[in-house]
mmCIF file with all atom_site columns, C-alpha atoms in Angstrom:
data_model
loop_
_atom_site.group_PDB
_atom_site.id
_atom_site.type_symbol
_atom_site.label_atom_id
_atom_site.label_alt_id
_atom_site.label_comp_id
_atom_site.label_asym_id
_atom_site.label_entity_id
_atom_site.label_seq_id
_atom_site.pdbx_PDB_ins_code
_atom_site.Cartn_x
_atom_site.Cartn_y
_atom_site.Cartn_z
_atom_site.occupancy
_atom_site.B_iso_or_equiv
_atom_site.pdbx_formal_charge
_atom_site.auth_seq_id
_atom_site.auth_comp_id
_atom_site.auth_asym_id
_atom_site.auth_atom_id
_atom_site.pdbx_PDB_model_num
ATOM 1   C CA . UNK A 1 1   ? 0.000   0.000  0.000   1.00 0.00 ? 1   UNK A CA 1
ATOM 2   C CA . UNK A 1 2   ? 2.794   2.404  0.880   1.00 0.00 ? 2   UNK A CA 1
ATOM 3   C CA . UNK A 1 3   ? 4.478   1.906  -2.485  1.00 0.00 ? 3   UNK A CA 1
ATOM 4   C CA . UNK A 1 4   ? 1.162   2.489  -4.251  1.00 0.00 ? 4   UNK A CA 1
ATOM 5   C CA . UNK A 1 5   ? 0.774   5.811  -2.375  1.00 0.00 ? 5   UNK A CA 1
ATOM 6   C CA . UNK A 1 6   ? 4.321   6.881  -3.171  1.00 0.00 ? 6   UNK A CA 1
ATOM 7   C CA . UNK A 1 7   ? 3.935   5.980  -6.848  1.00 0.00 ? 7   UNK A CA 1
ATOM 8   C CA . UNK A 1 8   ? 0.770   8.054  -7.072  1.00 0.00 ? 8   UNK A CA 1
ATOM 9   C CA . UNK A 1 9   ? 1.934   11.031 -4.963  1.00 0.00 ? 9   UNK A CA 1
ATOM 10  C CA . UNK A 1 10  ? 5.450   11.329 -6.354  1.00 0.00 ? 10  UNK A CA 1
ATOM 11  C CA . UNK A 1 11  ? 4.715   10.484 -9.980  1.00 0.00 ? 11  UNK A CA 1
ATOM 12  C CA . UNK A 1 12  ? 6.986   12.342 -12.392 1.00 0.00 ? 12  UNK A CA 1
ATOM 13  C CA . UNK A 1 13  ? 5.073   11.266 -15.456 1.00 0.00 ? 13  UNK A CA 1
ATOM 14  C CA . UNK A 1 14  ? 1.523   11.836 -16.533 1.00 0.00 ? 14  UNK A CA 1
ATOM 15  C CA . UNK A 1 15  ? -0.798  14.640 -15.466 1.00 0.00 ? 15  UNK A CA 1
ATOM 16  C CA . UNK A 1 16  ? 1.154   16.936 -13.125 1.00 0.00 ? 16  UNK A CA 1
ATOM 17  C CA . UNK A 1 17  ? -1.978  19.000 -12.486 1.00 0.00 ? 17  UNK A CA 1
ATOM 18  C CA . UNK A 1 18  ? -3.617  15.858 -11.066 1.00 0.00 ? 18  UNK A CA 1
ATOM 19  C CA . UNK A 1 19  ? -0.628  15.321 -8.763  1.00 0.00 ? 19  UNK A CA 1
ATOM 20  C CA . UNK A 1 20  ? -0.862  18.958 -7.597  1.00 0.00 ? 20  UNK A CA 1
ATOM 21  C CA . UNK A 1 21  ? -4.589  18.528 -6.887  1.00 0.00 ? 21  UNK A CA 1
ATOM 22  C CA . UNK A 1 22  ? -3.832  15.310 -4.985  1.00 0.00 ? 22  UNK A CA 1
ATOM 23  C CA . UNK A 1 23  ? -1.323  17.114 -2.746  1.00 0.00 ? 23  UNK A CA 1
ATOM 24  C CA . UNK A 1 24  ? -3.613  20.084 -2.199  1.00 0.00 ? 24  UNK A CA 1
ATOM 25  C CA . UNK A 1 25  ? -6.391  17.753 -1.034  1.00 0.00 ? 25  UNK A CA 1
ATOM 26  C CA . UNK A 1 26  ? -3.935  15.694 1.019   1.00 0.00 ? 26  UNK A CA 1
ATOM 27  C CA . UNK A 1 27  ? -2.632  18.767 2.898   1.00 0.00 ? 27  UNK A CA 1
ATOM 28  C CA . UNK A 1 28  ? -6.188  19.889 3.663   1.00 0.00 ? 28  UNK A CA 1
ATOM 29  C CA . UNK A 1 29  ? -7.138  16.471 5.051   1.00 0.00 ? 29  UNK A CA 1
ATOM 30  C CA . UNK A 1 30  ? -3.817  16.063 6.876   1.00 0.00 ? 30  UNK A CA 1
ATOM 31  C CA . UNK A 1 31  ? -4.374  19.339 8.708   1.00 0.00 ? 31  UNK A CA 1
ATOM 32  C CA . UNK A 1 32  ? -7.793  18.089 9.846   1.00 0.00 ? 32  UNK A CA 1
ATOM 33  C CA . UNK A 1 33  ? -6.330  14.861 11.230  1.00 0.00 ? 33  UNK A CA 1
ATOM 34  C CA . UNK A 1 34  ? -3.618  16.744 13.114  1.00 0.00 ? 34  UNK A CA 1
ATOM 35  C CA . UNK A 1 35  ? -6.158  19.164 14.557  1.00 0.00 ? 35  UNK A CA 1
ATOM 36  C CA . UNK A 1 36  ? -8.054  16.180 15.938  1.00 0.00 ? 36  UNK A CA 1
ATOM 37  C CA . UNK A 1 37  ? -5.121  14.222 17.362  1.00 0.00 ? 37  UNK A CA 1
ATOM 38  C CA . UNK A 1 38  ? -3.489  17.319 18.878  1.00 0.00 ? 38  UNK A CA 1
ATOM 39  C CA . UNK A 1 39  ? -6.785  18.188 20.569  1.00 0.00 ? 39  UNK A CA 1
ATOM 40  C CA . UNK A 1 40  ? -6.511  15.106 22.827  1.00 0.00 ? 40  UNK A CA 1
ATOM 41  C CA . UNK A 1 41  ? -2.747  14.594 23.179  1.00 0.00 ? 41  UNK A CA 1
ATOM 42  C CA . UNK A 1 42  ? -2.964  12.034 25.986  1.00 0.00 ? 42  UNK A CA 1
ATOM 43  C CA . UNK A 1 43  ? -5.216  9.701  23.986  1.00 0.00 ? 43  UNK A CA 1
ATOM 44  C CA . UNK A 1 44  ? -3.289  7.210  21.880  1.00 0.00 ? 44  UNK A CA 1
ATOM 45  C CA . UNK A 1 45  ? -5.398  6.524  18.816  1.00 0.00 ? 45  UNK A CA 1
ATOM 46  C CA . UNK A 1 46  ? -5.276  2.895  17.652  1.00 0.00 ? 46  UNK A CA 1
ATOM 47  C CA . UNK A 1 47  ? -7.101  0.838  15.052  1.00 0.00 ? 47  UNK A CA 1
ATOM 48  C CA . UNK A 1 48  ? -6.733  -0.745 11.663  1.00 0.00 ? 48  UNK A CA 1
ATOM 49  C CA . UNK A 1 49  ? -5.524  1.359  8.764   1.00 0.00 ? 49  UNK A CA 1
ATOM 50  C CA . UNK A 1 50  ? -8.956  1.129  7.112   1.00 0.00 ? 50  UNK A CA 1
ATOM 51  C CA . UNK A 1 51  ? -10.875 1.980  10.304  1.00 0.00 ? 51  UNK A CA 1
ATOM 52  C CA . UNK A 1 52  ? -8.723  5.037  11.053  1.00 0.00 ? 52  UNK A CA 1
ATOM 53  C CA . UNK A 1 53  ? -8.948  6.235  7.445   1.00 0.00 ? 53  UNK A CA 1
ATOM 54  C CA . UNK A 1 54  ? -12.720 6.079  7.779   1.00 0.00 ? 54  UNK A CA 1
ATOM 55  C CA . UNK A 1 55  ? -12.663 7.714  11.231  1.00 0.00 ? 55  UNK A CA 1
ATOM 56  C CA . UNK A 1 56  ? -10.660 10.656 9.885   1.00 0.00 ? 56  UNK A CA 1
ATOM 57  C CA . UNK A 1 57  ? -12.626 10.726 6.620   1.00 0.00 ? 57  UNK A CA 1
ATOM 58  C CA . UNK A 1 58  ? -9.576  10.247 4.436   1.00 0.00 ? 58  UNK A CA 1
ATOM 59  C CA . UNK A 1 59  ? -9.278  8.039  1.365   1.00 0.00 ? 59  UNK A CA 1
ATOM 60  C CA . UNK A 1 60  ? -7.336  4.895  2.288   1.00 0.00 ? 60  UNK A CA 1
ATOM 61  C CA . UNK A 1 61  ? -4.252  5.693  0.170   1.00 0.00 ? 61  UNK A CA 1
ATOM 62  C CA . UNK A 1 62  ? -4.073  9.244  1.515   1.00 0.00 ? 62  UNK A CA 1
ATOM 63  C CA . UNK A 1 63  ? -4.256  7.905  5.061   1.00 0.00 ? 63  UNK A CA 1
ATOM 64  C CA . UNK A 1 64  ? -1.346  5.603  4.215   1.00 0.00 ? 64  UNK A CA 1
ATOM 65  C CA . UNK A 1 65  ? 0.525   8.765  3.159   1.00 0.00 ? 65  UNK A CA 1
ATOM 66  C CA . UNK A 1 66  ? -0.404  10.340 6.499   1.00 0.00 ? 66  UNK A CA 1
ATOM 67  C CA . UNK A 1 67  ? 0.967   7.294  8.339   1.00 0.00 ? 67  UNK A CA 1
ATOM 68  C CA . UNK A 1 68  ? 4.166   7.547  6.301   1.00 0.00 ? 68  UNK A CA 1
ATOM 69  C CA . UNK A 1 69  ? 4.526   11.199 7.297   1.00 0.00 ? 69  UNK A CA 1
ATOM 70  C CA . UNK A 1 70  ? 3.885   10.772 11.014  1.00 0.00 ? 70  UNK A CA 1
ATOM 71  C CA . UNK A 1 71  ? 5.788   7.497  11.469  1.00 0.00 ? 71  UNK A CA 1
ATOM 72  C CA . UNK A 1 72  ? 9.136   9.113  12.412  1.00 0.00 ? 72  UNK A CA 1
ATOM 73  C CA . UNK A 1 73  ? 7.360   11.078 15.163  1.00 0.00 ? 73  UNK A CA 1
ATOM 74  C CA . UNK A 1 74  ? 5.697   8.095  16.839  1.00 0.00 ? 74  UNK A CA 1
ATOM 75  C CA . UNK A 1 75  ? 6.824   6.611  20.135  1.00 0.00 ? 75  UNK A CA 1
ATOM 76  C CA . UNK A 1 76  ? 6.349   3.135  18.594  1.00 0.00 ? 76  UNK A CA 1
ATOM 77  C CA . UNK A 1 77  ? 6.638   3.365  14.791  1.00 0.00 ? 77  UNK A CA 1
ATOM 78  C CA . UNK A 1 78  ? 4.160   1.411  12.675  1.00 0.00 ? 78  UNK A CA 1
ATOM 79  C CA . UNK A 1 79  ? 5.216   -1.271 10.145  1.00 0.00 ? 79  UNK A CA 1
ATOM 80  C CA . UNK A 1 80  ? 4.427   1.036  7.226   1.00 0.00 ? 80  UNK A CA 1
ATOM 81  C CA . UNK A 1 81  ? 6.479   -0.877 4.649   1.00 0.00 ? 81  UNK A CA 1
ATOM 82  C CA . UNK A 1 82  ? 4.460   -4.081 5.126   1.00 0.00 ? 82  UNK A CA 1
ATOM 83  C CA . UNK A 1 83  ? 1.052   -2.842 6.274   1.00 0.00 ? 83  UNK A CA 1
ATOM 84  C CA . UNK A 1 84  ? -2.260  -3.458 4.579   1.00 0.00 ? 84  UNK A CA 1
ATOM 85  C CA . UNK A 1 85  ? -5.732  -2.137 5.365   1.00 0.00 ? 85  UNK A CA 1
ATOM 86  C CA . UNK A 1 86  ? -6.165  -4.634 8.246   1.00 0.00 ? 86  UNK A CA 1
ATOM 87  C CA . UNK A 1 87  ? -2.873  -3.811 9.989   1.00 0.00 ? 87  UNK A CA 1
ATOM 88  C CA . UNK A 1 88  ? -3.299  -2.465 13.542  1.00 0.00 ? 88  UNK A CA 1
ATOM 89  C CA . UNK A 1 89  ? -1.545  0.878  13.890  1.00 0.00 ? 89  UNK A CA 1
ATOM 90  C CA . UNK A 1 90  ? -1.237  3.517  16.594  1.00 0.00 ? 90  UNK A CA 1
ATOM 91  C CA . UNK A 1 91  ? -0.783  7.265  16.486  1.00 0.00 ? 91  UNK A CA 1
ATOM 92  C CA . UNK A 1 92  ? 0.972   7.679  19.847  1.00 0.00 ? 92  UNK A CA 1
ATOM 93  C CA . UNK A 1 93  ? 3.314   10.553 19.038  1.00 0.00 ? 93  UNK A CA 1
ATOM 94  C CA . UNK A 1 94  ? 6.189   12.256 20.809  1.00 0.00 ? 94  UNK A CA 1
ATOM 95  C CA . UNK A 1 95  ? 5.182   15.938 20.987  1.00 0.00 ? 95  UNK A CA 1
ATOM 96  C CA . UNK A 1 96  ? 8.643   17.406 20.559  1.00 0.00 ? 96  UNK A CA 1
ATOM 97  C CA . UNK A 1 97  ? 9.621   15.017 17.780  1.00 0.00 ? 97  UNK A CA 1
ATOM 98  C CA . UNK A 1 98  ? 6.392   15.741 15.935  1.00 0.00 ? 98  UNK A CA 1
ATOM 99  C CA . UNK A 1 99  ? 6.859   19.515 16.166  1.00 0.00 ? 99  UNK A CA 1
ATOM 100 C CA . UNK A 1 100 ? 10.530  19.211 15.107  1.00 0.00 ? 100 UNK A CA 1
ATOM 101 C CA . UNK A 1 101 ? 9.607   17.024 12.115  1.00 0.00 ? 101 UNK A CA 1
ATOM 102 C CA . UNK A 1 102 ? 6.835   19.427 11.058  1.00 0.00 ? 102 UNK A CA 1
ATOM 103 C CA . UNK A 1 103 ? 9.398   22.251 11.030  1.00 0.00 ? 103 UNK A CA 1
ATOM 104 C CA . UNK A 1 104 ? 11.794  20.054 9.062   1.00 0.00 ? 104 UNK A CA 1
ATOM 105 C CA . UNK A 1 105 ? 9.061   19.357 6.490   1.00 0.00 ? 105 UNK A CA 1
ATOM 106 C CA . UNK A 1 106 ? 8.430   23.125 6.225   1.00 0.00 ? 106 UNK A CA 1
ATOM 107 C CA . UNK A 1 107 ? 4.764   22.411 7.053   1.00 0.00 ? 107 UNK A CA 1
ATOM 108 C CA . UNK A 1 108 ? 3.834   25.819 8.478   1.00 0.00 ? 108 UNK A CA 1
ATOM 109 C CA . UNK A 1 109 ? 0.133   24.953 8.295   1.00 0.00 ? 109 UNK A CA 1
ATOM 110 C CA . UNK A 1 110 ? 0.870   22.187 10.833  1.00 0.00 ? 110 UNK A CA 1
ATOM 111 C CA . UNK A 1 111 ? 3.471   23.576 13.225  1.00 0.00 ? 111 UNK A CA 1
ATOM 112 C CA . UNK A 1 112 ? 1.481   26.806 13.542  1.00 0.00 ? 112 UNK A CA 1
ATOM 113 C CA . UNK A 1 113 ? -1.759  25.064 14.580  1.00 0.00 ? 113 UNK A CA 1
ATOM 114 C CA . UNK A 1 114 ? -3.289  26.718 17.681  1.00 0.00 ? 114 UNK A CA 1
ATOM 115 C CA . UNK A 1 115 ? -3.247  23.380 19.543  1.00 0.00 ? 115 UNK A CA 1
ATOM 116 C CA . UNK A 1 116 ? 0.540   23.669 19.921  1.00 0.00 ? 116 UNK A CA 1
ATOM 117 C CA . UNK A 1 117 ? -0.039  26.548 22.384  1.00 0.00 ? 117 UNK A CA 1
ATOM 118 C CA . UNK A 1 118 ? -1.343  23.982 24.887  1.00 0.00 ? 118 UNK A CA 1
ATOM 119 C CA . UNK A 1 119 ? 1.175   21.255 24.095  1.00 0.00 ? 119 UNK A CA 1
ATOM 120 C CA . UNK A 1 120 ? 4.545   23.033 24.116  1.00 0.00 ? 120 UNK A CA 1
ATOM 121 C CA . UNK A 1 121 ? 5.578   26.354 25.605  1.00 0.00 ? 121 UNK A CA 1
ATOM 122 C CA . UNK A 1 122 ? 6.454   29.138 23.161  1.00 0.00 ? 122 UNK A CA 1
ATOM 123 C CA . UNK A 1 123 ? 10.043  28.978 24.440  1.00 0.00 ? 123 UNK A CA 1
ATOM 124 C CA . UNK A 1 124 ? 10.308  25.222 23.806  1.00 0.00 ? 124 UNK A CA 1
ATOM 125 C CA . UNK A 1 125 ? 8.778   25.565 20.328  1.00 0.00 ? 125 UNK A CA 1
ATOM 126 C CA . UNK A 1 126 ? 11.301  28.291 19.528  1.00 0.00 ? 126 UNK A CA 1
ATOM 127 C CA . UNK A 1 127 ? 14.152  26.063 20.787  1.00 0.00 ? 127 UNK A CA 1
ATOM 128 C CA . UNK A 1 128 ? 12.971  23.138 18.654  1.00 0.00 ? 128 UNK A CA 1
ATOM 129 C CA . UNK A 1 129 ? 12.507  25.405 15.628  1.00 0.00 ? 129 UNK A CA 1
ATOM 130 C CA . UNK A 1 130 ? 16.014  26.848 16.012  1.00 0.00 ? 130 UNK A CA 1
ATOM 131 C CA . UNK A 1 131 ? 17.523  23.407 16.669  1.00 0.00 ? 131 UNK A CA 1
ATOM 132 C CA . UNK A 1 132 ? 15.953  22.014 13.493  1.00 0.00 ? 132 UNK A CA 1
ATOM 133 C CA . UNK A 1 133 ? 17.018  24.975 11.352  1.00 0.00 ? 133 UNK A CA 1
ATOM 134 C CA . UNK A 1 134 ? 20.595  24.721 12.643  1.00 0.00 ? 134 UNK A CA 1
ATOM 135 C CA . UNK A 1 135 ? 20.720  20.964 11.980  1.00 0.00 ? 135 UNK A CA 1
ATOM 136 C CA . UNK A 1 136 ? 21.167  21.616 8.255   1.00 0.00 ? 136 UNK A CA 1
ATOM 137 C CA . UNK A 1 137 ? 23.915  24.197 8.720   1.00 0.00 ? 137 UNK A CA 1
ATOM 138 C CA . UNK A 1 138 ? 27.437  23.070 7.903   1.00 0.00 ? 138 UNK A CA 1
ATOM 139 C CA . UNK A 1 139 ? 30.092  24.650 10.106  1.00 0.00 ? 139 UNK A CA 1
ATOM 140 C CA . UNK A 1 140 ? 33.637  24.520 8.754   1.00 0.00 ? 140 UNK A CA 1
ATOM 141 C CA . UNK A 1 141 ? 36.416  23.929 11.230  1.00 0.00 ? 141 UNK A CA 1
ATOM 142 C CA . UNK A 1 142 ? 39.368  26.267 11.615  1.00 0.00 ? 142 UNK A CA 1
ATOM 143 C CA . UNK A 1 143 ? 41.785  25.983 8.708   1.00 0.00 ? 143 UNK A CA 1
ATOM 144 C CA . UNK A 1 144 ? 45.129  24.459 9.557   1.00 0.00 ? 144 UNK A CA 1
ATOM 145 C CA . UNK A 1 145 ? 48.060  26.689 8.695   1.00 0.00 ? 145 UNK A CA 1
ATOM 146 C CA . UNK A 1 146 ? 51.252  25.311 7.156   1.00 0.00 ? 146 UNK A CA 1
ATOM 147 C CA . UNK A 1 147 ? 53.279  26.122 10.284  1.00 0.00 ? 147 UNK A CA 1
ATOM 148 C CA . UNK A 1 148 ? 50.651  24.942 12.817  1.00 0.00 ? 148 UNK A CA 1
ATOM 149 C CA . UNK A 1 149 ? 51.207  21.735 14.758  1.00 0.00 ? 149 UNK A CA 1
ATOM 150 C CA . UNK A 1 150 ? 49.841  18.750 12.826  1.00 0.00 ? 150 UNK A CA 1
ATOM 151 C CA . UNK A 1 151 ? 46.395  17.667 14.100  1.00 0.00 ? 151 UNK A CA 1
ATOM 152 C CA . UNK A 1 152 ? 47.469  14.002 13.945  1.00 0.00 ? 152 UNK A CA 1
ATOM 153 C CA . UNK A 1 153 ? 49.458  14.552 17.153  1.00 0.00 ? 153 UNK A CA 1
ATOM 154 C CA . UNK A 1 154 ? 52.933  13.773 15.771  1.00 0.00 ? 154 UNK A CA 1
ATOM 155 C CA . UNK A 1 155 ? 54.383  16.995 17.157  1.00 0.00 ? 155 UNK A CA 1
ATOM 156 C CA . UNK A 1 156 ? 55.649  18.024 13.719  1.00 0.00 ? 156 UNK A CA 1
ATOM 157 C CA . UNK A 1 157 ? 54.583  21.065 11.788  1.00 0.00 ? 157 UNK A CA 1
ATOM 158 C CA . UNK A 1 158 ? 51.657  20.363 9.466   1.00 0.00 ? 158 UNK A CA 1
ATOM 159 C CA . UNK A 1 159 ? 53.774  21.160 6.346   1.00 0.00 ? 159 UNK A CA 1
ATOM 160 C CA . UNK A 1 160 ? 56.276  18.414 7.269   1.00 0.00 ? 160 UNK A CA 1
ATOM 161 C CA . UNK A 1 161 ? 53.671  15.815 8.247   1.00 0.00 ? 161 UNK A CA 1
ATOM 162 C CA . UNK A 1 162 ? 50.126  15.327 6.928   1.00 0.00 ? 162 UNK A CA 1
ATOM 163 C CA . UNK A 1 163 ? 50.321  18.507 4.855   1.00 0.00 ? 163 UNK A CA 1
ATOM 164 C CA . UNK A 1 164 ? 52.969  17.122 2.508   1.00 0.00 ? 164 UNK A CA 1
ATOM 165 C CA . UNK A 1 165 ? 50.552  15.341 0.229   1.00 0.00 ? 165 UNK A CA 1
ATOM 166 C CA . UNK A 1 166 ? 47.688  17.753 0.673   1.00 0.00 ? 166 UNK A CA 1
#
C-alpha cells in the first residue's frame, strides 16, 4: 500500500496538475487529522488502517501517506512498509519530535496550529525550531596553517607531516 501511495503522490510522469490537486487535497485532510489528534494529546489513537482512514474521513491511500509522514514522530513506529488495510496501527506521538519534524518538512500549516499553544511552551517551540534549522547548517572547522602543529598529534609542523601530500 505504501508503495502504491508513493507511486501516485510522487509520480513524475503523466498529469502533473492531477498530482498537484492530490497534494492540495492531502494537505487539507492532513491538517484536519492533526487538529483532531493534537486536541486530545494524551489519547493514543489505535485501530486498523482502514478503520482510522474512515474515522478521519480520508481516502485509504491518503491515510497511508499520512501514516508515512507521522511514522518518524511516533513513540512506537508502525510497520508502514508491510502494512495493509487490516494492519493495527497507533498514532501515539512524541510531541517534541512531531513539532521538530513538522518544522523540518516546512509544514507551516501544521506547526502553527493553535493546539501547539497547549502542548509546548512558546520557548520550547522556539528552541525546537532553532535546533531544526541549525541541523542543516554546515560549520567549517578552523583551517590548519602550514606552520601549525599537525592535528594528527605527531608533534611536527603540518607542512612536514600530513600537509605534505595535501
